[in-house]
Amino acid sequence: MTNKVRGFPKDFIWGCATSAYQIEGSPLADGAGPSIWHRFTHTPNRVTDGDTGDIACDHYRRYTSDVDLMRELGMQAYRFSVAWGRVLPEGTGRVNPAGLAFYERLVDRLLDKGIQPMATLYHWDLPAALDDRGGWLNRDIAHWFAEYSEVVFRKLGDRVKYWVTLNEPWVVTDGGYLHGVLAPGHRSAFEAPLASHNLMRAHGASVQAYRALNLKSPIGLVVNLEPKYPASQEAADLNAAKRAEAYMNRQYLQPAIHGSYPEELQDVFGEAWPKLPSQDFDLIKQKLDFLGVNYYTRQVTKNDPSVWPVRASGVKQKQHTHTETGWEVFAQGLTDTLLWVKNNYGNPPLYITENGAAFFDPPQVEGDTLEDPLRVDYLKKHLRAVHAAIQQGADVRGYFVWSLLDNLEWAFGFSKRFGIVHVNFETLARTPKASARLYSKIIETNGAALFD
Ligand code: FCB
C-alpha cells in the first residue's frame, strides 16, 4: 500500500551500492586472476594521478566493519559486484574456492545483519585472460559468462536476494570499445556494436543458466539511462535526440525486452553496423524479473556532426548546478525516465540501482562531522523524483544510493568522491557524511523525512 501523500510503498527497499574493483583492493589476493581494470590502471596515463585499485577502500580485508557500518546506517539492502577473476582466475575452467569464499563470507555477514544482498555478476572487471582471447568481441563470451554465472549461482543462489547479470552495458562498450577511455581502451566503431551484442548474448545466457537451476530470487539487468531532451523543435535536433536515445538507452533495453535493435543504430554506425544472426535474439530476450535503472543526469541534445559517431552533443544548462563529473543536476529527469520505462517496456518492476553525485567535500576537522550540503540536496531532490514517479504509476520497488564509500571512480581515480561515507585514502578511516545521516532518517521513516 502506498501512502498517497508522503510515503513510499510499505515494502520499498532502501540500500546502497558499490562495485568490486572500485572498493575491494587486494586484486590478486588468494589466487585471483588479474582483470582488465588491473591492467588498465597499471598502464601509464590511463587513470588520473596514476591511481589503481591495489588498495582502494581495502574492503576485501575490512568487509566485516563495512557491513557493520551499513547496519548502523540502517541499510536494508546492499548491491555489490562479484569479481569474475576471483572466482575463475583464467575466466573459464578452474574455480578458485578462496575467491568464491570471500563473497560467501560477505553474503553471510550481510544476512546476519539483516541486510539483503543484491549481487551483480559483471561490473566491468573482465578477467584479463579472457581479454587475451578477444574479450567481449569473441562470441564465445556468452558461454564463458554463463559458465561463471552458474558457479556463482550454485554457491550463493540460496542466499542472494536479487541477481543482476550486467552493470551498464552501454558504458562497457562506449567507454571500453568506442572511445577507449575505460578498459580495455579500444577505439573502434566496428568493434562497439559487436561488443554490445555479445554483452547482451552473455546476459541472455546467464539468465538461461539461472532459470535452469530453478532458483527463486529475482534476476534482472542494470542499464544506465539518461533522458535526451531535444534542444529545439528543429528537425535536426529532434533527430539528434532520437539517435542519442537509441544509442544510449534503447540499444540495450530493446533487445533485452523486445528482441530487436532500434533502427537509428544503422544510421549512427553506418557501415560499421554489423549483420547479426536473427536467432541471437532468442538468446538475448529472456524473461526478466526486474530492471535496474542507474540515473545520474540528463542531456539536452543538439545536432552536432562533429561528434563521432552519434552526431549529437549536449547543450550545457548553465542555470543548473553541475557535479564534479560535470553532470547537470536534474531530478525531474529521473521521474521522466522511470515513466518512460514504464510506458515503453511493459511496466516492469524497477529498482534504482544507482543514483548519486560527486562533489568536493569540505576539509574535515578532526572529530568533526562532515557536511556535504550539495549531496544532501541532490539526494532529497532525486528521492522526491522517485516518489513522484511512483505516484504516477511506475512500479519502483527500491533505491540504492551510489555509493556507500568514496572509491576509485574508474579513469578519474580517487579524484571524484561519490560516497555518503567519506574515506580517507591515507588512513582508510570511514566517516559518515551529512548525506549518510539524512539517508538513515529517510530509511527509518520510509521516505517521510523527505517531506519534513
Ligand atoms: C556508473 C557506474 C559506477 C560509478 C558511477 C558513478 O556508471 O556503474 O560504477 O562509477 O557511474
Coordinates of C-alpha atoms and ligand atoms in Angstrom, one line a residue:
M1 CA 0.0 0.0 0.0
T2 CA 1.3 3.4 -0.9
N3 CA 0.6 6.4 1.4
K4 CA -0.7 8.7 -1.3
V5 CA 0.7 11.9 0.1
R6 CA 4.0 11.2 1.6
G7 CA 5.1 7.6 1.9
F8 CA 6.8 5.1 -0.3
P9 CA 5.3 1.6 -0.8
K10 CA 5.5 -0.2 2.5
D11 CA 7.9 -2.9 1.4
F12 CA 10.1 -0.4 -0.5
I13 CA 13.8 -1.4 -0.2
W14 CA 16.4 1.2 0.8
G15 CA 20.1 0.3 0.1
C16 CA 23.4 1.4 -1.1
A17 CA 25.7 0.2 -4.0
T18 CA 29.4 -0.4 -4.7
S19 CA 31.4 -2.5 -7.1
A20 CA 34.3 -4.9 -6.7
Y21 CA 37.2 -3.2 -8.4
Q22 CA 36.2 0.2 -7.0
I23 CA 36.4 -0.7 -3.3
E24 CA 37.9 -4.1 -2.6
G25 CA 41.7 -3.7 -3.1
S26 CA 43.9 -6.8 -2.9
P27 CA 43.0 -7.5 -6.6
L28 CA 45.4 -10.5 -6.8
A29 CA 44.9 -11.9 -3.3
D30 CA 44.1 -15.6 -2.6
G31 CA 44.7 -16.8 -6.2
A32 CA 42.6 -14.2 -8.1
G33 CA 43.4 -13.6 -11.7
P34 CA 44.0 -10.0 -12.9
S35 CA 41.2 -8.1 -14.6
I36 CA 41.3 -5.7 -17.5
W37 CA 40.9 -2.9 -14.9
H38 CA 44.1 -4.1 -13.1
R39 CA 45.9 -3.9 -16.4
F40 CA 44.4 -0.5 -17.3
T41 CA 45.2 1.2 -14.0
H42 CA 48.8 -0.2 -14.3
T43 CA 49.2 1.4 -17.7
P44 CA 50.7 4.9 -17.7
N45 CA 48.5 7.8 -18.4
R46 CA 45.2 6.0 -18.3
V47 CA 44.0 7.0 -14.9
T48 CA 44.1 10.4 -13.1
D49 CA 47.2 10.6 -10.8
G50 CA 48.1 7.0 -11.7
D51 CA 45.6 5.7 -9.1
T52 CA 45.0 2.0 -9.0
G53 CA 42.7 -0.4 -7.2
D54 CA 45.6 -2.1 -5.4
I55 CA 44.3 -0.9 -2.1
A56 CA 41.2 1.2 -2.9
C57 CA 39.0 1.1 0.2
D58 CA 40.6 -2.1 1.4
H59 CA 37.1 -3.5 1.6
Y60 CA 38.4 -7.0 0.8
R61 CA 40.0 -7.0 4.3
R62 CA 37.6 -4.7 6.1
Y63 CA 34.3 -6.1 4.8
T64 CA 33.1 -7.0 8.3
S65 CA 33.3 -3.5 9.7
D66 CA 31.9 -2.1 6.4
V67 CA 28.8 -4.3 6.9
D68 CA 28.6 -3.2 10.5
L69 CA 28.6 0.4 9.3
M70 CA 25.8 -0.3 6.8
R71 CA 23.9 -1.8 9.6
E72 CA 24.5 1.3 11.8
L73 CA 23.2 3.5 8.9
G74 CA 20.1 1.3 8.7
M75 CA 20.7 -0.1 5.2
Q76 CA 18.1 -2.8 4.2
A77 CA 20.0 -4.0 1.1
Y78 CA 23.4 -3.8 -0.3
R79 CA 24.3 -4.0 -4.0
F80 CA 27.9 -5.3 -4.6
S81 CA 29.6 -7.0 -7.5
V82 CA 31.5 -10.2 -7.8
A83 CA 34.9 -10.1 -9.4
W84 CA 34.9 -12.7 -12.1
G85 CA 38.6 -13.2 -11.8
R86 CA 38.5 -14.0 -8.1
V87 CA 36.1 -16.9 -8.9
L88 CA 37.7 -18.1 -12.2
P89 CA 41.2 -16.7 -12.4
E90 CA 41.5 -17.6 -16.1
G91 CA 37.9 -16.6 -16.7
T92 CA 36.8 -20.2 -17.6
G93 CA 37.7 -23.7 -16.3
R94 CA 39.4 -23.8 -12.9
V95 CA 37.4 -22.4 -10.0
N96 CA 39.3 -20.7 -7.2
P97 CA 37.5 -21.7 -4.0
A98 CA 39.2 -18.9 -1.9
G99 CA 37.8 -16.2 -4.2
L100 CA 34.3 -17.6 -4.0
A101 CA 34.7 -17.9 -0.2
F102 CA 35.2 -14.1 0.1
Y103 CA 31.7 -13.5 -1.4
E104 CA 30.2 -16.2 0.7
R105 CA 31.6 -14.6 3.9
L106 CA 30.3 -11.2 2.7
V107 CA 26.8 -12.5 1.9
D108 CA 26.6 -14.4 5.3
R109 CA 27.7 -11.3 7.1
L110 CA 25.1 -9.2 5.4
L111 CA 22.3 -11.7 6.1
D112 CA 23.5 -11.9 9.7
K113 CA 23.0 -8.1 10.0
G114 CA 19.6 -8.2 8.3
I115 CA 20.8 -6.7 5.0
Q116 CA 19.6 -8.2 1.7
P117 CA 22.4 -8.9 -0.7
M118 CA 22.0 -7.9 -4.4
A119 CA 24.8 -9.4 -6.4
T120 CA 25.9 -8.0 -9.8
L121 CA 27.9 -10.6 -11.8
Y122 CA 29.7 -8.2 -14.1
H123 CA 30.7 -4.7 -13.1
W124 CA 33.3 -4.1 -15.8
D125 CA 36.3 -6.2 -14.4
L126 CA 36.7 -8.8 -17.1
P127 CA 39.4 -11.4 -16.4
A128 CA 42.5 -10.3 -18.4
A129 CA 42.9 -13.9 -19.6
L130 CA 39.6 -13.5 -21.4
D131 CA 40.6 -10.2 -22.9
D132 CA 43.5 -12.1 -24.4
R133 CA 41.0 -14.3 -26.1
G134 CA 39.2 -11.3 -27.6
G135 CA 37.1 -10.4 -24.6
W136 CA 33.6 -9.0 -25.5
L137 CA 34.5 -9.3 -29.2
N138 CA 34.6 -13.1 -29.0
R139 CA 31.2 -14.7 -29.5
D140 CA 32.2 -17.5 -27.1
I141 CA 32.0 -15.0 -24.2
A142 CA 28.3 -15.7 -23.9
H143 CA 29.2 -19.3 -22.8
W144 CA 32.1 -18.1 -20.7
F145 CA 29.8 -15.7 -18.8
A146 CA 27.1 -18.4 -18.4
E147 CA 29.8 -20.8 -17.0
Y148 CA 31.0 -18.2 -14.5
S149 CA 27.4 -17.2 -13.6
E150 CA 26.5 -20.8 -12.9
V151 CA 29.4 -21.3 -10.5
V152 CA 28.3 -18.2 -8.5
F153 CA 24.6 -19.1 -8.7
R154 CA 25.3 -22.6 -7.3
K155 CA 27.4 -21.3 -4.4
L156 CA 25.2 -18.3 -3.4
G157 CA 21.8 -18.9 -5.1
D158 CA 20.3 -20.0 -1.8
R159 CA 21.2 -16.6 -0.1
V160 CA 21.5 -13.8 -2.6
K161 CA 18.1 -12.0 -2.7
Y162 CA 18.5 -10.2 -6.1
W163 CA 20.7 -11.0 -9.0
V164 CA 22.0 -8.7 -11.7
T165 CA 23.7 -10.0 -14.8
L166 CA 25.4 -6.9 -16.2
N167 CA 26.0 -3.4 -15.0
E168 CA 25.6 -0.8 -17.7
P169 CA 26.5 -2.5 -21.0
W170 CA 26.4 0.9 -22.7
V171 CA 29.4 2.2 -20.6
V172 CA 31.3 -1.1 -21.2
T173 CA 31.1 -0.5 -24.9
D174 CA 31.1 3.3 -25.2
G175 CA 34.0 3.7 -22.8
G176 CA 35.8 0.4 -23.4
Y177 CA 35.4 -0.2 -27.2
L178 CA 34.3 3.0 -28.9
H179 CA 36.1 5.9 -27.1
G180 CA 38.8 4.0 -25.3
V181 CA 38.6 5.9 -22.1
L182 CA 37.8 2.8 -20.0
A183 CA 39.3 -0.7 -20.0
P184 CA 40.2 -2.3 -22.3
G185 CA 40.8 1.0 -24.0
H186 CA 39.8 0.3 -27.7
R187 CA 38.6 2.9 -30.1
S188 CA 36.6 1.4 -32.9
A189 CA 33.1 1.9 -34.3
F190 CA 33.4 -1.5 -35.8
E191 CA 34.0 -3.2 -32.5
A192 CA 31.5 -1.3 -30.4
P193 CA 28.2 -2.8 -31.7
L194 CA 29.8 -6.3 -31.7
A195 CA 30.8 -5.9 -28.0
S196 CA 27.3 -4.6 -27.2
H197 CA 25.7 -7.6 -28.9
N198 CA 27.9 -10.1 -27.2
L199 CA 27.2 -8.4 -23.8
M200 CA 23.5 -8.9 -24.5
R201 CA 24.0 -12.5 -25.6
A202 CA 26.0 -13.1 -22.4
H203 CA 23.2 -11.5 -20.4
G204 CA 20.7 -13.9 -22.0
A205 CA 22.9 -16.9 -21.5
S206 CA 23.4 -16.1 -17.8
V207 CA 19.6 -15.8 -17.3
Q208 CA 19.1 -19.1 -19.0
A209 CA 21.7 -20.7 -16.8
Y210 CA 19.9 -19.2 -13.8
R211 CA 16.4 -20.5 -14.8
A212 CA 17.8 -24.0 -15.4
L213 CA 18.8 -24.1 -11.7
N214 CA 15.3 -23.3 -10.6
L215 CA 16.4 -20.7 -8.1
K216 CA 13.8 -18.4 -6.6
S217 CA 15.3 -14.9 -6.2
P218 CA 14.5 -12.3 -8.9
I219 CA 17.1 -11.7 -11.7
G220 CA 17.5 -8.6 -13.8
L221 CA 19.6 -6.3 -15.9
V222 CA 21.0 -2.9 -14.9
V223 CA 21.1 -0.1 -17.5
N224 CA 22.1 3.5 -17.2
L225 CA 19.5 5.7 -18.7
E226 CA 19.9 9.4 -19.5
P227 CA 16.8 11.1 -21.0
K228 CA 17.6 13.0 -24.2
Y229 CA 15.6 16.2 -24.5
P230 CA 15.8 17.9 -27.9
A231 CA 17.5 21.3 -27.6
S232 CA 14.9 22.8 -30.0
Q233 CA 11.9 21.7 -32.1
E234 CA 14.0 21.8 -35.3
A235 CA 14.0 18.5 -37.2
A236 CA 17.8 18.3 -36.9
D237 CA 17.7 18.5 -33.1
L238 CA 14.7 16.2 -32.8
N239 CA 16.5 13.6 -34.9
A240 CA 19.7 14.0 -32.9
A241 CA 17.9 13.4 -29.7
K242 CA 16.3 10.2 -31.2
R243 CA 19.8 9.0 -32.3
A244 CA 21.3 9.7 -28.9
E245 CA 18.4 8.0 -27.1
A246 CA 18.6 5.0 -29.4
Y247 CA 22.4 4.7 -28.9
M248 CA 22.5 5.1 -25.1
N249 CA 19.1 4.0 -23.8
R250 CA 17.3 1.8 -26.3
Q251 CA 20.3 -0.1 -27.6
Y252 CA 20.1 -2.5 -24.6
L253 CA 16.5 -2.3 -23.4
Q254 CA 15.0 -3.0 -26.8
P255 CA 16.9 -6.3 -27.5
A256 CA 16.5 -7.5 -23.9
I257 CA 12.8 -6.9 -23.8
H258 CA 11.5 -6.7 -27.3
G259 CA 14.1 -8.7 -29.1
S260 CA 15.3 -6.2 -31.7
Y261 CA 17.6 -3.2 -32.1
P262 CA 16.5 0.4 -32.7
E263 CA 16.5 1.4 -36.4
E264 CA 18.6 4.5 -35.7
L265 CA 21.7 2.4 -34.8
Q266 CA 22.2 1.7 -38.5
D267 CA 22.3 5.5 -39.1
V268 CA 24.6 6.0 -36.1
F269 CA 27.2 3.3 -37.0
G270 CA 26.9 3.5 -40.8
E271 CA 29.0 0.8 -42.5
A272 CA 30.2 -0.3 -39.1
W273 CA 26.8 -1.7 -38.1
P274 CA 27.1 -5.5 -38.4
K275 CA 24.8 -8.1 -39.8
L276 CA 23.6 -10.1 -36.8
P277 CA 22.2 -13.6 -36.9
S278 CA 18.4 -13.2 -36.1
Q279 CA 18.4 -16.3 -33.9
D280 CA 20.7 -14.4 -31.4
F281 CA 17.6 -12.5 -30.2
D282 CA 16.1 -15.7 -28.9
L283 CA 19.0 -15.9 -26.5
I284 CA 19.1 -12.2 -25.7
K285 CA 15.4 -11.8 -25.0
Q286 CA 14.8 -13.6 -21.7
K287 CA 12.0 -13.1 -19.2
L288 CA 13.4 -10.7 -16.6
D289 CA 12.1 -10.3 -13.0
F290 CA 13.1 -6.6 -12.8
L291 CA 15.1 -3.9 -14.4
G292 CA 17.7 -1.9 -12.6
V293 CA 18.0 1.8 -13.6
N294 CA 21.1 3.8 -12.9
Y295 CA 20.3 7.5 -13.2
Y296 CA 22.7 10.4 -12.8
T297 CA 21.8 13.2 -15.3
R298 CA 20.1 14.2 -18.5
Q299 CA 21.2 15.5 -21.8
V300 CA 19.7 18.5 -23.7
T301 CA 20.6 17.3 -27.1
K302 CA 21.5 19.2 -30.3
N303 CA 22.6 18.0 -33.7
D304 CA 26.4 18.1 -33.9
P305 CA 28.1 16.5 -36.9
S306 CA 31.5 16.9 -35.2
V307 CA 30.7 14.2 -32.6
W308 CA 31.6 10.7 -33.8
P309 CA 29.6 8.6 -34.5
V310 CA 26.3 9.7 -32.9
R311 CA 26.4 13.3 -34.3
A312 CA 24.7 14.7 -31.3
S313 CA 26.0 16.6 -28.2
G314 CA 24.7 18.1 -25.0
V315 CA 24.0 21.8 -24.5
K316 CA 25.2 22.9 -21.1
Q317 CA 22.4 24.2 -18.9
K318 CA 24.3 26.9 -17.1
Q319 CA 21.4 27.8 -14.9
H320 CA 21.7 24.5 -13.1
T321 CA 24.2 23.0 -10.6
H322 CA 26.7 20.6 -12.1
T323 CA 28.5 17.9 -10.2
E324 CA 32.3 17.4 -10.1
T325 CA 32.0 15.0 -13.0
G326 CA 30.3 17.8 -15.0
W327 CA 26.9 16.2 -14.8
E328 CA 23.9 18.6 -14.6
V329 CA 21.7 18.0 -11.5
F330 CA 18.3 17.4 -13.0
A331 CA 16.0 15.4 -10.8
Q332 CA 12.9 15.7 -13.0
G333 CA 14.8 13.5 -15.5
L334 CA 14.6 10.6 -13.1
T335 CA 10.8 10.9 -12.9
D336 CA 10.6 11.1 -16.7
T337 CA 13.0 8.2 -17.1
L338 CA 11.0 5.9 -14.8
L339 CA 7.8 6.8 -16.6
W340 CA 9.4 6.3 -20.0
V341 CA 10.5 2.8 -19.0
K342 CA 7.0 2.1 -17.6
N343 CA 5.4 3.2 -20.8
N344 CA 7.7 1.6 -23.3
Y345 CA 8.8 -1.6 -21.7
G346 CA 5.6 -3.1 -20.1
N347 CA 5.7 -1.5 -16.7
P348 CA 8.3 -3.8 -15.2
P349 CA 9.3 -3.9 -11.5
L350 CA 12.1 -1.3 -11.2
Y351 CA 14.9 -0.7 -8.8
I352 CA 17.0 2.4 -8.9
T353 CA 20.3 0.5 -8.7
E354 CA 22.5 3.6 -8.7
N355 CA 21.9 7.3 -8.1
G356 CA 24.3 9.8 -6.5
A357 CA 26.7 12.6 -7.1
A358 CA 30.4 13.5 -6.9
F359 CA 31.1 16.8 -5.1
F360 CA 34.1 18.2 -3.3
D361 CA 33.7 17.6 0.4
P362 CA 34.9 20.4 2.7
P363 CA 38.1 19.5 4.6
Q364 CA 37.4 17.6 7.7
V365 CA 38.5 18.9 11.1
E366 CA 39.5 16.1 13.5
G367 CA 36.4 14.7 15.3
D368 CA 34.1 16.9 13.2
T369 CA 31.1 15.6 11.3
L370 CA 31.4 16.1 7.6
E371 CA 28.9 18.4 5.9
D372 CA 28.1 17.8 2.2
P373 CA 25.1 20.1 1.5
L374 CA 25.2 19.6 -2.2
R375 CA 24.9 15.9 -2.0
V376 CA 22.2 16.2 0.7
D377 CA 20.3 18.4 -1.7
Y378 CA 20.9 16.0 -4.6
L379 CA 19.6 13.0 -2.7
K380 CA 16.5 14.8 -1.5
K381 CA 15.5 16.0 -4.9
H382 CA 16.1 12.7 -6.6
L383 CA 14.2 10.7 -4.0
R384 CA 11.3 13.1 -4.3
A385 CA 11.5 12.5 -8.1
V386 CA 11.3 8.7 -7.4
H387 CA 8.3 9.3 -5.3
A388 CA 6.6 11.3 -8.0
A389 CA 7.2 8.5 -10.5
I390 CA 5.6 6.0 -8.1
Q391 CA 2.6 8.3 -7.7
Q392 CA 2.2 8.3 -11.4
G393 CA 2.2 4.5 -11.6
A394 CA 5.8 3.4 -12.0
D395 CA 6.4 0.1 -10.2
V396 CA 9.6 1.2 -8.3
R397 CA 10.4 -1.2 -5.5
G398 CA 13.7 0.1 -4.2
Y399 CA 16.6 2.6 -4.3
F400 CA 20.3 2.1 -3.9
V401 CA 22.4 5.2 -3.4
W402 CA 25.8 5.4 -5.3
S403 CA 27.8 5.0 -3.3
L404 CA 28.3 3.7 0.3
L405 CA 32.0 4.8 0.2
D406 CA 34.2 7.2 -1.7
N407 CA 36.0 4.9 -4.1
L408 CA 38.0 4.5 -7.3
E409 CA 35.9 6.3 -9.9
W410 CA 37.4 4.4 -12.8
A411 CA 39.6 6.6 -15.1
F412 CA 39.1 9.5 -12.6
G413 CA 40.8 7.5 -9.9
F414 CA 40.2 8.8 -6.4
S415 CA 39.6 12.4 -7.6
K416 CA 35.8 12.2 -7.6
R417 CA 34.1 11.4 -4.4
F418 CA 30.6 9.8 -4.6
G419 CA 30.4 8.3 -1.1
I420 CA 27.8 9.1 1.6
V421 CA 30.7 7.9 3.8
H422 CA 34.0 9.7 3.4
V423 CA 37.1 7.6 3.0
N424 CA 40.5 9.0 4.0
F425 CA 42.7 7.3 1.4
E426 CA 45.7 7.6 3.6
T427 CA 44.3 6.1 6.8
L428 CA 41.3 4.4 5.2
A429 CA 39.2 5.8 8.0
R430 CA 35.5 5.9 7.2
T431 CA 33.4 9.0 8.3
P432 CA 29.7 9.2 7.5
K433 CA 28.8 12.5 5.9
A434 CA 25.7 14.5 6.5
S435 CA 24.1 12.8 3.5
A436 CA 24.5 9.4 5.2
R437 CA 22.8 10.8 8.3
L438 CA 20.0 12.2 6.2
Y439 CA 19.7 8.8 4.3
S440 CA 19.4 7.0 7.6
K441 CA 16.5 9.2 8.6
I442 CA 14.8 8.7 5.2
I443 CA 15.2 4.9 5.6
E444 CA 13.9 5.0 9.2
T445 CA 10.7 6.9 8.2
N446 CA 10.3 5.0 4.8
G447 CA 10.7 8.3 3.0
A448 CA 8.5 10.5 5.1
A449 CA 11.6 12.5 6.3
L450 CA 11.9 13.8 2.7
F451 CA 8.8 15.9 3.1
D452 CA 9.6 17.4 6.5
Ligands
FCB1 C1 28.2 4.3 -13.0 C2 29.0 3.1 -12.6 C3 29.5 3.1 -11.2 C4 30.1 4.5 -10.9 C5 29.0 5.6 -11.2 C6 29.5 7.0 -10.8 O1 28.3 4.5 -14.4 O2 28.2 1.9 -12.7 O3 30.5 2.1 -11.1 O4 31.3 4.7 -11.5 O5 28.7 5.5 -12.5

